[in-house]
CSV table of N, CA and C in Angstrom, one decimal:
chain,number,residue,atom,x,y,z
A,148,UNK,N,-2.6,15.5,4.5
A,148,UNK,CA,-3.7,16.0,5.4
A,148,UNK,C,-4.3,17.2,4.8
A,149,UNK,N,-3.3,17.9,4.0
A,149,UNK,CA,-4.2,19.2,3.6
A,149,UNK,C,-4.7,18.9,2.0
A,150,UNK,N,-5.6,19.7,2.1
A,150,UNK,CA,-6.4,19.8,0.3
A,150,UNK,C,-5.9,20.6,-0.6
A,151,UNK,N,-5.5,20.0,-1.6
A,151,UNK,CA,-5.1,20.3,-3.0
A,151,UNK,C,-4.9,21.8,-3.4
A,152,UNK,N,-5.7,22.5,-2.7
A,152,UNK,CA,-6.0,23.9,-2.3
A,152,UNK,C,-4.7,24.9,-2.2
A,153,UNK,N,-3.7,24.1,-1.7
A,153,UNK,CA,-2.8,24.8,-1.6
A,153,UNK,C,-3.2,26.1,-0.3
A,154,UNK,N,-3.3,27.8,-1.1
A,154,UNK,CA,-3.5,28.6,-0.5
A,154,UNK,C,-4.1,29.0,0.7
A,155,UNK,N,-5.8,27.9,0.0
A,155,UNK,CA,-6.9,28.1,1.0
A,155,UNK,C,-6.6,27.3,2.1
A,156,UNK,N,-6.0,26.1,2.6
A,156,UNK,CA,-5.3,25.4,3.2
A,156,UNK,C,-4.2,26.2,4.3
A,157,UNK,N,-3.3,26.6,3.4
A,157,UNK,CA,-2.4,28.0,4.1
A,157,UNK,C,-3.1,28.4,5.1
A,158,UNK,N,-4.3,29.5,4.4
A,158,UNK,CA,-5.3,30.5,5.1
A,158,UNK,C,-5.6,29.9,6.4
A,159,UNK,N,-6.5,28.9,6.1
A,159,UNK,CA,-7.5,27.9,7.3
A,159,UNK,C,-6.2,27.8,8.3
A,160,UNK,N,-5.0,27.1,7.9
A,160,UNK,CA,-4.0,26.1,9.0
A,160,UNK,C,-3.4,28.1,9.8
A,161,UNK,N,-3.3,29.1,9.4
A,161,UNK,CA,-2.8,30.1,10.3
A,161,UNK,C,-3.9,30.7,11.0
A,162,UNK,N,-5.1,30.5,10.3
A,162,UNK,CA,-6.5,31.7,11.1
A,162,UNK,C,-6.5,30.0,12.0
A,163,UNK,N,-6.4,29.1,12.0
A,163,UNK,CA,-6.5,28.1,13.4
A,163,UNK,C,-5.8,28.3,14.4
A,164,UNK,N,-4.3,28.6,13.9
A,164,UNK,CA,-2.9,28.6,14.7
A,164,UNK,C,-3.5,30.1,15.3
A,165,UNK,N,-3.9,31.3,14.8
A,165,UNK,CA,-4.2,32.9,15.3
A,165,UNK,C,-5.1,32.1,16.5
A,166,UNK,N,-6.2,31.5,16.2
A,166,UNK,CA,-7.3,31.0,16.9
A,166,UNK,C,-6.9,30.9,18.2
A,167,UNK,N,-6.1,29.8,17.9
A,167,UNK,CA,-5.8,29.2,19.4
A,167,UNK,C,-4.6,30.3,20.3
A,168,UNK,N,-3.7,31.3,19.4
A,168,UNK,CA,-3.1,32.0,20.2
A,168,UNK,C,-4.0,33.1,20.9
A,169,UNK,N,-5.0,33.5,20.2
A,169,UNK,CA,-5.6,34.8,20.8
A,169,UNK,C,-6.5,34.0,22.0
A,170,UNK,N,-6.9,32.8,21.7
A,170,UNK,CA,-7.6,32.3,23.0
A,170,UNK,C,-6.9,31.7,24.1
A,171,UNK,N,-5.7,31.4,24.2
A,171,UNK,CA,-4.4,31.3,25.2
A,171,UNK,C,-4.1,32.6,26.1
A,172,UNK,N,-4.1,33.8,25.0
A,172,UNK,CA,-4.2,35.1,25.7
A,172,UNK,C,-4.8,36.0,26.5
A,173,UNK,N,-6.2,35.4,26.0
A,173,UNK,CA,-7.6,35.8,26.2
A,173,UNK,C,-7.6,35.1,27.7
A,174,UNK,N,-7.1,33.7,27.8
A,174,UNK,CA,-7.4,33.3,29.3
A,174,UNK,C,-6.4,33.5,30.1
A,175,UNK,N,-5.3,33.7,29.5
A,175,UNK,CA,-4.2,34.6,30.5
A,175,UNK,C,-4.5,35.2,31.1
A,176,UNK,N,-5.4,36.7,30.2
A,176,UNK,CA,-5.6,37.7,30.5
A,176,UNK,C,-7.0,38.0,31.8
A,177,UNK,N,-7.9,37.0,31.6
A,177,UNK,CA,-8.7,36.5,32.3
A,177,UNK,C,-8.0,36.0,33.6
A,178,UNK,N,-7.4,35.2,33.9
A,178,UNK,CA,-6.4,34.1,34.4
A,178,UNK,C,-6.3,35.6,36.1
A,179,UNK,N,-5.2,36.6,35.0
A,179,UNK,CA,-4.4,37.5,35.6
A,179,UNK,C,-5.8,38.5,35.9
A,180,UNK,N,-6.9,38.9,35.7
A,180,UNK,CA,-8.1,39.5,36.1
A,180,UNK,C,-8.2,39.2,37.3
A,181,UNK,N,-8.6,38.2,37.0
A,181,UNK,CA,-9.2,37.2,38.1
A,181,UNK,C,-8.3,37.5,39.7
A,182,UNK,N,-7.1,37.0,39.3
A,182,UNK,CA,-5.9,37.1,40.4
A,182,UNK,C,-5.7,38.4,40.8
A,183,UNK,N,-5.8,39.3,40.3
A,183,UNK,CA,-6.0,41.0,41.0
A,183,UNK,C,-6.9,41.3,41.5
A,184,UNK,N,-7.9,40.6,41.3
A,184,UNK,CA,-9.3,40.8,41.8
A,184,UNK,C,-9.6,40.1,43.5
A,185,UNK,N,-9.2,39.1,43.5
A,185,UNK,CA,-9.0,38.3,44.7
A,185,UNK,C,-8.1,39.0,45.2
């Protein structure tokens, strides 16, 4: 699945995995906004 690249590969597959944690958190955080606000 990954390209030959090796490192650049590395790079892409954790700034995706960062991606998706900071946007999990981001709607948490949203999530828990929301719910103090009501």
């Amino acid at each position: 699945m990954c390209c030959g690249l090796g490192p650049v590969c590395l790079g892409w597959s954790f700034w995706a995995f960062g991606g998706k944690v900071a946007f999990l958190a981001f709607g948490f955080w949203l999530l828990t906004l929301c719910y103090w606000l009501l």
